[in-house]
CSV table of C-alpha atoms in Angstrom, one decimal:
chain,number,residue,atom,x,y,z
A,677,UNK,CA,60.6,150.0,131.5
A,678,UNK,CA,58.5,153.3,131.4
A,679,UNK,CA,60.9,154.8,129.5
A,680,UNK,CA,58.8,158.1,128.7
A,681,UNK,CA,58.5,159.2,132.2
A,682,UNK,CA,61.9,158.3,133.4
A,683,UNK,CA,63.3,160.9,129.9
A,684,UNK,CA,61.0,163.5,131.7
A,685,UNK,CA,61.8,162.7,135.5
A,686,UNK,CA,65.1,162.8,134.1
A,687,UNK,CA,64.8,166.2,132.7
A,688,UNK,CA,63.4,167.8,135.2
A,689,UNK,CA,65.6,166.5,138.0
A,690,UNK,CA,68.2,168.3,136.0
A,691,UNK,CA,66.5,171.2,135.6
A,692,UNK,CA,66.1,171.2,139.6
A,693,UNK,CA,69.9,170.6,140.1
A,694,UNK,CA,71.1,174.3,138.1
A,695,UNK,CA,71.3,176.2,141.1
A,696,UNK,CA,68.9,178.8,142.2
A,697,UNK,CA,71.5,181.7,141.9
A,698,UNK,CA,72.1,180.9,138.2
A,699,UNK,CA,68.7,179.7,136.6
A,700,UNK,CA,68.1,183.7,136.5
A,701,UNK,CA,70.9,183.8,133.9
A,702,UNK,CA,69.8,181.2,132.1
A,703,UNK,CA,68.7,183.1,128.6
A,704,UNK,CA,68.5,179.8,126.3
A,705,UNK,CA,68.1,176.3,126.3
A,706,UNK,CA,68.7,172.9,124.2
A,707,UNK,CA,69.8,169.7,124.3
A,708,UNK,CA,70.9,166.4,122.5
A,709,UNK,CA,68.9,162.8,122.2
A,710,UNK,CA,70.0,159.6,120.8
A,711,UNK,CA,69.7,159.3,117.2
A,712,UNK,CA,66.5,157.3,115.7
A,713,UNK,CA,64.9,157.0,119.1
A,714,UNK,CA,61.4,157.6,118.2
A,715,UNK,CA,58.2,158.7,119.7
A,716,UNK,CA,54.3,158.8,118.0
A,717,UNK,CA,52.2,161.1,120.1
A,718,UNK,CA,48.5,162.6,119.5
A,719,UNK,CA,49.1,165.8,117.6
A,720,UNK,CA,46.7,167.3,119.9
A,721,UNK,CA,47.2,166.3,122.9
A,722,UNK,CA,50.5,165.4,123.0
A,723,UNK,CA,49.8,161.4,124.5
A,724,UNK,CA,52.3,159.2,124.0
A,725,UNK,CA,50.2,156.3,121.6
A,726,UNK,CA,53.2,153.6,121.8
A,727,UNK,CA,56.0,152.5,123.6
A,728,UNK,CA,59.0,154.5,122.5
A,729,UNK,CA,60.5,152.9,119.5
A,730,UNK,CA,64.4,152.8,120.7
A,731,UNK,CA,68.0,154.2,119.0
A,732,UNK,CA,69.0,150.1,118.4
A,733,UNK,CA,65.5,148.6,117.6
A,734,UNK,CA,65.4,147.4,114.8
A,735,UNK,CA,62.1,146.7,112.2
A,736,UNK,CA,62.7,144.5,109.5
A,737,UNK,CA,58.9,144.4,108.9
A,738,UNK,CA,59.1,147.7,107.3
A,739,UNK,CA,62.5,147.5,105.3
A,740,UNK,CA,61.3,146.3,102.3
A,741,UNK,CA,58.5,149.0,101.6
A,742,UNK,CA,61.2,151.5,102.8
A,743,UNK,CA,63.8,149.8,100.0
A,744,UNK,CA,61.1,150.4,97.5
A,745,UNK,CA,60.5,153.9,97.6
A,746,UNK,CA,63.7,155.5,99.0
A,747,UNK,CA,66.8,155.8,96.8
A,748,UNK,CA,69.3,152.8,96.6
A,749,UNK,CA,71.4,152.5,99.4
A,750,UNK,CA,70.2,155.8,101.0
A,751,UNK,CA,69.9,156.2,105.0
A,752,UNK,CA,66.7,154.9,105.5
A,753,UNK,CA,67.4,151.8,104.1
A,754,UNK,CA,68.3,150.3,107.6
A,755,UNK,CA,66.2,148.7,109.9
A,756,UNK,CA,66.9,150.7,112.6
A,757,UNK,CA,66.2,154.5,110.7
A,758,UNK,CA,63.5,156.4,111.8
A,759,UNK,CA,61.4,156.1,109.0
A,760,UNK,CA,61.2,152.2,109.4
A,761,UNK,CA,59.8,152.4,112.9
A,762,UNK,CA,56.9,154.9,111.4
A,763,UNK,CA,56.0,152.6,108.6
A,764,UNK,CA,56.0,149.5,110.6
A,765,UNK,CA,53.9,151.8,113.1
A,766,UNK,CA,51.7,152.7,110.5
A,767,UNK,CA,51.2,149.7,109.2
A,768,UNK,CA,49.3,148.0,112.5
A,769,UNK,CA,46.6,150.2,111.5
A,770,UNK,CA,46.5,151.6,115.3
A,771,UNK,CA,42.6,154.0,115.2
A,772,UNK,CA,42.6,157.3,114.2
A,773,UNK,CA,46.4,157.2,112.9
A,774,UNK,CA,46.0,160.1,110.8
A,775,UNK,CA,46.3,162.4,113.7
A,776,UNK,CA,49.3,161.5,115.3
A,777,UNK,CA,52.9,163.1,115.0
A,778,UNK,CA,56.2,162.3,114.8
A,779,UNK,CA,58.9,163.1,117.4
A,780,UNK,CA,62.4,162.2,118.3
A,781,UNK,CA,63.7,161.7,121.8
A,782,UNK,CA,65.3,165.5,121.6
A,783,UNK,CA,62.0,166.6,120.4
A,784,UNK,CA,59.8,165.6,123.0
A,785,UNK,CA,61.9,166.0,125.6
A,786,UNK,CA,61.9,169.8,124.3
A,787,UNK,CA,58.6,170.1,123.3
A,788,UNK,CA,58.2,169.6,127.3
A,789,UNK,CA,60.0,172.9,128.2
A,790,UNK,CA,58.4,174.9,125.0
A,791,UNK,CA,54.6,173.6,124.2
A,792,UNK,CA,55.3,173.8,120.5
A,793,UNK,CA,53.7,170.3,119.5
A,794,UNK,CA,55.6,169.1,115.8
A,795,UNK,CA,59.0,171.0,116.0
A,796,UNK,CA,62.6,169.0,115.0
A,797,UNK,CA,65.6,169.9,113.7
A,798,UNK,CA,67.8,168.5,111.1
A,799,UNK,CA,70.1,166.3,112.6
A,800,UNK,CA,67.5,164.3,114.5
A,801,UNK,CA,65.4,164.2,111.2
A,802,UNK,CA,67.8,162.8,108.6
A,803,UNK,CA,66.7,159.4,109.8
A,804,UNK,CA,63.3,159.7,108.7
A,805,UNK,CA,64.4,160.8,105.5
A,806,UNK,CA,64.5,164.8,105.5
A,807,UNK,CA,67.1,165.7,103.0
A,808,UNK,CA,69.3,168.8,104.6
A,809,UNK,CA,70.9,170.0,101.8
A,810,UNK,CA,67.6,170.8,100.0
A,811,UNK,CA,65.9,171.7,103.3
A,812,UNK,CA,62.7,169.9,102.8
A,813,UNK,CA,61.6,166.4,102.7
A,814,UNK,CA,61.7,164.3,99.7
A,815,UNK,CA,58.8,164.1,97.0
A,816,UNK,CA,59.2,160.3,97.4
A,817,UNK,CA,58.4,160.5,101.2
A,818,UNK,CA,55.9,163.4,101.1
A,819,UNK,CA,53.7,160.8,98.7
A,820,UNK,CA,52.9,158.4,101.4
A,821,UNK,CA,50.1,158.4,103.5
A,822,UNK,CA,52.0,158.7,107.0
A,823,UNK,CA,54.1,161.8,105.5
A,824,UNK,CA,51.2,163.9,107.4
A,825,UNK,CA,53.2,163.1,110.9
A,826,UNK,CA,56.4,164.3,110.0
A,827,UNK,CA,57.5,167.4,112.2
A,828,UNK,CA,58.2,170.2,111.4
A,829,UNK,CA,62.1,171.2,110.7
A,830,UNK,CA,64.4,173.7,111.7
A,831,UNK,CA,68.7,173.7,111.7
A,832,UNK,CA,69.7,172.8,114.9
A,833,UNK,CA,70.3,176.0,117.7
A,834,UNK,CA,66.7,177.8,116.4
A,835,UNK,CA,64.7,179.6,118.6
A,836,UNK,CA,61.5,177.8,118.8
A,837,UNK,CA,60.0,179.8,121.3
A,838,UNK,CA,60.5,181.1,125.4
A,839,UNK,CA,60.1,178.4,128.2
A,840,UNK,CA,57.2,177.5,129.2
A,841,UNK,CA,55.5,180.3,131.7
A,842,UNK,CA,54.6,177.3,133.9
A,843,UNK,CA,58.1,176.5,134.1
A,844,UNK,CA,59.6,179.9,134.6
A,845,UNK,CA,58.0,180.3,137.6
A,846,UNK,CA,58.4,176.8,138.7
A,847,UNK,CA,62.2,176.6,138.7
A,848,UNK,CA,62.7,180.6,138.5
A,849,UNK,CA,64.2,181.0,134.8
A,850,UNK,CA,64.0,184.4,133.6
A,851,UNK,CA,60.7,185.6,131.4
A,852,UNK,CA,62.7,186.0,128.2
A,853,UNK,CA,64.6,182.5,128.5
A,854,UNK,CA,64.3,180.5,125.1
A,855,UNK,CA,64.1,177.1,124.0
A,856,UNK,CA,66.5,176.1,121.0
A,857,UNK,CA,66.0,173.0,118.5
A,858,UNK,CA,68.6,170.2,119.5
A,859,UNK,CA,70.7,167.8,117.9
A,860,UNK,CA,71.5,163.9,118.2
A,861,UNK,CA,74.3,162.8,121.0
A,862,UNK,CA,76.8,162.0,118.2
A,863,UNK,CA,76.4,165.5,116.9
A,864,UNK,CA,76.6,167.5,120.1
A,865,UNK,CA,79.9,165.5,121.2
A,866,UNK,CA,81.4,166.4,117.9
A,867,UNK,CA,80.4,170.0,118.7
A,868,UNK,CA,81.6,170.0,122.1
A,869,UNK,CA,85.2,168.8,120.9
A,870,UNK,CA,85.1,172.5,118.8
A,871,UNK,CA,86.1,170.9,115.4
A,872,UNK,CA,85.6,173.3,113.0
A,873,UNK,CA,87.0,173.4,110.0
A,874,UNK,CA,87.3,170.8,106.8
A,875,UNK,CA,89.4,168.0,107.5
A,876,UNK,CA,89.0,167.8,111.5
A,877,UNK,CA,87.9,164.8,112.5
A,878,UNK,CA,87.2,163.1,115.9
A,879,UNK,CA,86.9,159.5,116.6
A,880,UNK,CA,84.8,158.4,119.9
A,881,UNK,CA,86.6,155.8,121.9
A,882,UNK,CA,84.0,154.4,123.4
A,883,UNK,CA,82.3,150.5,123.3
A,884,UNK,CA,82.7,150.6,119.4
A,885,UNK,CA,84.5,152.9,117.6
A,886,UNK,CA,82.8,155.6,115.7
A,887,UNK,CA,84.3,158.6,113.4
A,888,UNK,CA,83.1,161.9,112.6
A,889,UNK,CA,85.1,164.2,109.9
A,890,UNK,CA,84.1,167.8,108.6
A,891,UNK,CA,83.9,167.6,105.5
A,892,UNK,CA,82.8,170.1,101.9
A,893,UNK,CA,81.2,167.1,100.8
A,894,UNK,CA,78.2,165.2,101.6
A,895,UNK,CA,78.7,161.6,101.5
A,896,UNK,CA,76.3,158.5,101.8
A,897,UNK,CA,76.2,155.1,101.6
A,898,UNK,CA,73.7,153.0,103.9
A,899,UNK,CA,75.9,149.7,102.6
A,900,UNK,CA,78.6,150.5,105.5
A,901,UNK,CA,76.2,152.9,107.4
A,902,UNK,CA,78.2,155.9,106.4
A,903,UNK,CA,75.9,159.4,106.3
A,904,UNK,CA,76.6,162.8,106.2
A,905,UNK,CA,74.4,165.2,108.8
A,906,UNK,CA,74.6,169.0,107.9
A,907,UNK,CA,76.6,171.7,110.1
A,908,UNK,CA,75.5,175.2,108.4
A,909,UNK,CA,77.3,175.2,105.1
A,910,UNK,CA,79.9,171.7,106.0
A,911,UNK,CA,79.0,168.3,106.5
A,912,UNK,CA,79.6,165.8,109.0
A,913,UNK,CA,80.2,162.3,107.6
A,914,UNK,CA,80.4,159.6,109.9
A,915,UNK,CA,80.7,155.7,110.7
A,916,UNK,CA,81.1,153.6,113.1
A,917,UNK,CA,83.1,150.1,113.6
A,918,UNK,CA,82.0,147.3,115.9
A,919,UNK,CA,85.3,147.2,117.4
A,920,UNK,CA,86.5,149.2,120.3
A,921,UNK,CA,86.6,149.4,123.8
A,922,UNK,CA,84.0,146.4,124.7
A,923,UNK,CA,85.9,143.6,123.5
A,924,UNK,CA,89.1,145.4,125.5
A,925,UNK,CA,86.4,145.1,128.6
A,926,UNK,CA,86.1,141.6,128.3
A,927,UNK,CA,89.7,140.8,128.2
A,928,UNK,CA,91.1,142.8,130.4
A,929,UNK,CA,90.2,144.6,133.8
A,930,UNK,CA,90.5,148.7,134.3
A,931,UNK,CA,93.6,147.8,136.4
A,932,UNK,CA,95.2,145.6,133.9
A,933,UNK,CA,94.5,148.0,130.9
A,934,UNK,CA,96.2,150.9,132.7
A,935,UNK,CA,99.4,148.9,134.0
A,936,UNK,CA,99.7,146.6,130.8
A,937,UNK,CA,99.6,150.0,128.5
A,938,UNK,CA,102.6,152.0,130.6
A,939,UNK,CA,105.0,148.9,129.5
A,940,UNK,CA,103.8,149.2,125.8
A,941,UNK,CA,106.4,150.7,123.6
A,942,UNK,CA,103.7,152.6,120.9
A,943,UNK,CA,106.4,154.0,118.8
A,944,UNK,CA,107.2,150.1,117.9
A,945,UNK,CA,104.7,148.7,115.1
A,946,UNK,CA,103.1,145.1,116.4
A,947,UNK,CA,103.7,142.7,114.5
A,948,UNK,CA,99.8,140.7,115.6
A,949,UNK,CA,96.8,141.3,113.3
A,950,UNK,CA,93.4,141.2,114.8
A,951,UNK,CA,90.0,142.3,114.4
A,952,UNK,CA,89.1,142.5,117.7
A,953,UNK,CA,85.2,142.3,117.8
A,954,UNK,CA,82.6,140.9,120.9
A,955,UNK,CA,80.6,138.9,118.0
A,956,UNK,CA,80.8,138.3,114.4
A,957,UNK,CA,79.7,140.9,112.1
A,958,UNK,CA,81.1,144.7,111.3
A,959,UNK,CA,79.6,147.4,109.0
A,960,UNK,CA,82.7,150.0,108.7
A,961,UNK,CA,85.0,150.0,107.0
A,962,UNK,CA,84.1,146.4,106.2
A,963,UNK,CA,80.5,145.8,105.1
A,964,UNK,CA,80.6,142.1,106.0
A,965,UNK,CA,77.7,140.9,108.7
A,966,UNK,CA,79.3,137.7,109.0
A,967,UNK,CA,83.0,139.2,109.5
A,968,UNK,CA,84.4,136.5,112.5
A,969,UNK,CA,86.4,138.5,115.4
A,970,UNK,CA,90.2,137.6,115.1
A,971,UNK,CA,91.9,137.4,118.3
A,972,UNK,CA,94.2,134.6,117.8
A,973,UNK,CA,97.5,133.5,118.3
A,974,UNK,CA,97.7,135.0,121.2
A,975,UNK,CA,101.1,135.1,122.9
A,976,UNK,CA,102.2,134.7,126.9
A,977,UNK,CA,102.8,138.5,127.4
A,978,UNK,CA,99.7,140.0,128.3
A,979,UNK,CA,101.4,143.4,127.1
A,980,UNK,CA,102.4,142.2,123.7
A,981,UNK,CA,98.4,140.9,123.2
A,982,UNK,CA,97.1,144.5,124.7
A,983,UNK,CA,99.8,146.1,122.2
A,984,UNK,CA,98.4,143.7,119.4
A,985,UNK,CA,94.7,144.8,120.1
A,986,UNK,CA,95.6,148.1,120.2
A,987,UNK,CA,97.2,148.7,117.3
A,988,UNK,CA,94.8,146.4,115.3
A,989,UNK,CA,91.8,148.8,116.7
A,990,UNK,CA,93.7,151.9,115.4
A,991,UNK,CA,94.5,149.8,111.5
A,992,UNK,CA,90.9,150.0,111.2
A,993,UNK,CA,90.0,153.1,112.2
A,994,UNK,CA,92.6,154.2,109.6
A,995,UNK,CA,91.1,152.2,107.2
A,996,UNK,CA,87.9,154.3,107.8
A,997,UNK,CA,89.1,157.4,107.4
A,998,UNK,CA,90.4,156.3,104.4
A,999,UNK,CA,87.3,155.1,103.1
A,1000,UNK,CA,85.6,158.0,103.8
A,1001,UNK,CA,88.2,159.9,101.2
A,1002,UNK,CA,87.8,157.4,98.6
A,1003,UNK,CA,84.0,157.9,99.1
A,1004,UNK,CA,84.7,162.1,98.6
A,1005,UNK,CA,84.6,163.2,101.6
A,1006,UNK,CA,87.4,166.1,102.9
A,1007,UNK,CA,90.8,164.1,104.1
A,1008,UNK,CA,91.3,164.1,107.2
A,1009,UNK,CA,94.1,166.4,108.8
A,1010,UNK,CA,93.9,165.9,112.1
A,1011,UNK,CA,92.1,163.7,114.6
A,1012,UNK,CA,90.5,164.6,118.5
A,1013,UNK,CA,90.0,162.1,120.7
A,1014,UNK,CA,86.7,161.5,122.6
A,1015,UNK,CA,85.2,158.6,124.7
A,1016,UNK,CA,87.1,156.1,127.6
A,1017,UNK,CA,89.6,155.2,125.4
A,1018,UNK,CA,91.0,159.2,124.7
A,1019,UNK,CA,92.4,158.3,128.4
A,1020,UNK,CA,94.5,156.0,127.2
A,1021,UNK,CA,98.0,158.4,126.5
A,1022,UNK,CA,99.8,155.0,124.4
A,1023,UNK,CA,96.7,154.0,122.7
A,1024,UNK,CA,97.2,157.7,121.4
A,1025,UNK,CA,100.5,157.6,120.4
A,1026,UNK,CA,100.0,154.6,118.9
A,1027,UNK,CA,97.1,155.8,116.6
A,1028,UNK,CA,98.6,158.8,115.8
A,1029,UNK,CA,102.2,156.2,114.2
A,1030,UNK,CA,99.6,154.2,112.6
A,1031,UNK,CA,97.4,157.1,111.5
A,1032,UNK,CA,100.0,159.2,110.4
A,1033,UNK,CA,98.2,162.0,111.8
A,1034,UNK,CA,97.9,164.3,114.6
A,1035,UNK,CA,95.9,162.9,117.2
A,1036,UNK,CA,94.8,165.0,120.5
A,1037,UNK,CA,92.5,164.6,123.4
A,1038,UNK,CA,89.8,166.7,123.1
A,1039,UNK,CA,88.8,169.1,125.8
A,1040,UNK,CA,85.7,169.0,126.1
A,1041,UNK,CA,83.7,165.5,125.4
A,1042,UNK,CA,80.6,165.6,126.8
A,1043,UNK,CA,77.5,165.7,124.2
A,1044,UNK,CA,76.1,168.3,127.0
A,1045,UNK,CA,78.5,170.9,126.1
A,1046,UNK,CA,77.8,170.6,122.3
A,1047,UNK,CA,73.8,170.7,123.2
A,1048,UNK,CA,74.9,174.5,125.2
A,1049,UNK,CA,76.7,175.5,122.4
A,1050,UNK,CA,73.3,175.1,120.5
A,1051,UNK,CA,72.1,176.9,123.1
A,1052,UNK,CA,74.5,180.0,122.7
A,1053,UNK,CA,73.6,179.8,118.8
A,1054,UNK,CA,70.3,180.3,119.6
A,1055,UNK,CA,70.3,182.9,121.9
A,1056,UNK,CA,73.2,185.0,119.8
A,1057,UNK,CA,70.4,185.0,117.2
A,1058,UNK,CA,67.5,185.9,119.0
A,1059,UNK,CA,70.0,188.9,120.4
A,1060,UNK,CA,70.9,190.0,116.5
A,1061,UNK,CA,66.9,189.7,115.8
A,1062,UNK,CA,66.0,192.6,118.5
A,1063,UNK,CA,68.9,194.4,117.9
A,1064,UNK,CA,67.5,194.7,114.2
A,1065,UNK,CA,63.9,195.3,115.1
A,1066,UNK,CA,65.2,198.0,117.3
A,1067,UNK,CA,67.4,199.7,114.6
A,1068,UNK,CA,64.5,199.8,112.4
């Protein structure tokens, strides 16, 4: 798969698709890109030196240099990080090395619109070991020898620069238009769901099970993949479960999951226990990679089994929420819903019982809202900026 020119086909075909009578009001631009997914380029000329190094791909090659030089159980220290895919990178000794660069998917795919070669922001970055809350990268990191290709970084929604001129005329964007850092896909659904303050969580329904919660206080701990990305002066600390709506997907069809939930009473506790998971192995909130799924006894009424999985699915995301407190982070107050499963009205009810919170759908889910929020941010602040130069 040629994944590089499908991300920019990709991009541009959207691009195409704003219709003509609005791309003249377009005044700023960003967008999201999945966390870790990594590319190596020439600083120079921009070429792609390597296949993309994918969100999931993982490079245990590298972990135990990475181990040895980054704090104990700090967000590198996973296979999958960012900073693992450079070193083992770096380590096959590829010709003239030492003038590459490196970017993230949201990067590159920006760097496309803007021609700024080296530019990320600080969501995308805390995978490759950029520290947030010090706004610089870490003496540790800055030691080795591939520190030279780390980009540039900027808090997410900064102007970098205006589009492209090629591209203004092309598509018909105004001259002024600008191009704004981004953020990861996690991050730019948790902005589109307009969770604000401290204590506002939202928990994404989807395959597995993730959390996100506001919080005043960064936490860490790479032992259940919980990490903490910055949003201006809060923190976002997140993990995610294995559980969640894939293992619903292999029991059940769309059809039966809608007609089995309307008979489910969710303001009755079940009395089953599960831990509904595809394969064995779970991170949050149990650090246990040989964790076996638990779907048994199950009993003749398909509805008392769905109930069973249900409420099991919401036990443990409580359990992470509560982890996260005992960890430091903000309690949570209240909960939005994002994903396939926020569709599910009795799966809602239930968590919120089980939660003993409030639990809403949120109104917006898509990441692509959070990424023009970004957008807004950026072009708010490039507004205040001339406004300033003028008063001077």
């Amino acid at each position: 798969m040629d994944w590089v020119s499908s991300w920019k086909a990709t991009l541009f075909s959207l691009l195409e698709d704003i219709p003509i009578t609005v791309r003249s009001l377009v005044s700023s631009i960003s967008l999201d890109g999945t966390s870790a997914t990594t590319l190596i380029l020439n600083s120079e000329s921009g070429e792609v030196l390597c296949q993309p190094f994918l969100y999931n791909q993982s490079c245990p090659d590298a972990l135990p240099e990475v181990k040895s030089i980054a704090p104990e159980n700090h967000t590198v220290c996973s296979g999958s990080s960012t900073l693992c895919k450079l070193v083992s990178w770096w380590n096959t000794e590829v010709p003239n090395r030492e003038s590459a660069v490196l970017l993230h998917q949201a990067d590159w795919l920006l760097w496309l619109l803007h021609g700024r070669l080296g530019v990320s922001d600080y969501n995308n970055a805390l995978k490759v070991g950029y520290d947030p809350e010090s706004e610089s990268y870490p003496s540790w990191l800055l030691s080795q020898p591939y520190s030279q290709l780390l980009p540039v970084v900027q808090a997410p929604g900064t102007s970098i620069c205006n589009l492209k001129e090629s591209i203004r005329s092309q598509f018909g964007f105004p001259d002024d238009c600008i191009v704004c850092t981004g953020t990861t896909d996690s991050i730019a659904a948790f902005l589109a769901a307009r969770a604000t303050q401290p204590g506002k969580a939202v928990t994404s329904l989807g395959s597995t099970l993730a959390i996100k919660l506001l919080s005043t206080k960064r936490v860490d701990d790479a032992r259940y993949g919980v990490y903490s990305h910055r949003l201006d002066d809060k923190w976002l600390v997140g993990g995610a479960s294995n559980t969640g709506g894939a293992i619903l997907r292999q029991l059940f069809s769309d059809e039966q999951l809608e007609i089995l939930s309307q008979e489910i009473n969710p303001m009755v506790a079940s009395p089953l226990d599960y831990y509904p998971l595809l394969t064995s192995g779970e991170r949050f909130p149990i650090a246990d990679p040989n964790l076996a799924p638990r779907l048994l006894p199950r009993p003749e009424s398909d509805v008392e089994y769905l109930h069973g999985i249900l409420e099991s699915i919401a036990r443990i995301e409580g359990k992470g929420y509560k982890l996260l407190k005992e960890m430091g982070a903000t309690e949570a107050e209240e909960v939005w819903t994002a994903g396939g499963g926020a569709k599910n009205d009795k799966w809602i009810k239930i968590r919120q019982r089980v939660l003993g919170l409030p639990v809403k759908k949120a109104v917006h889910t898509e990441a692509s809202y959070g990424a023009s929020l970004l957008a807004l941010k950026g072009a708010k602040s490039k507004t205040e900026e001339r406004f300033v130069k003028q008063s001077m």
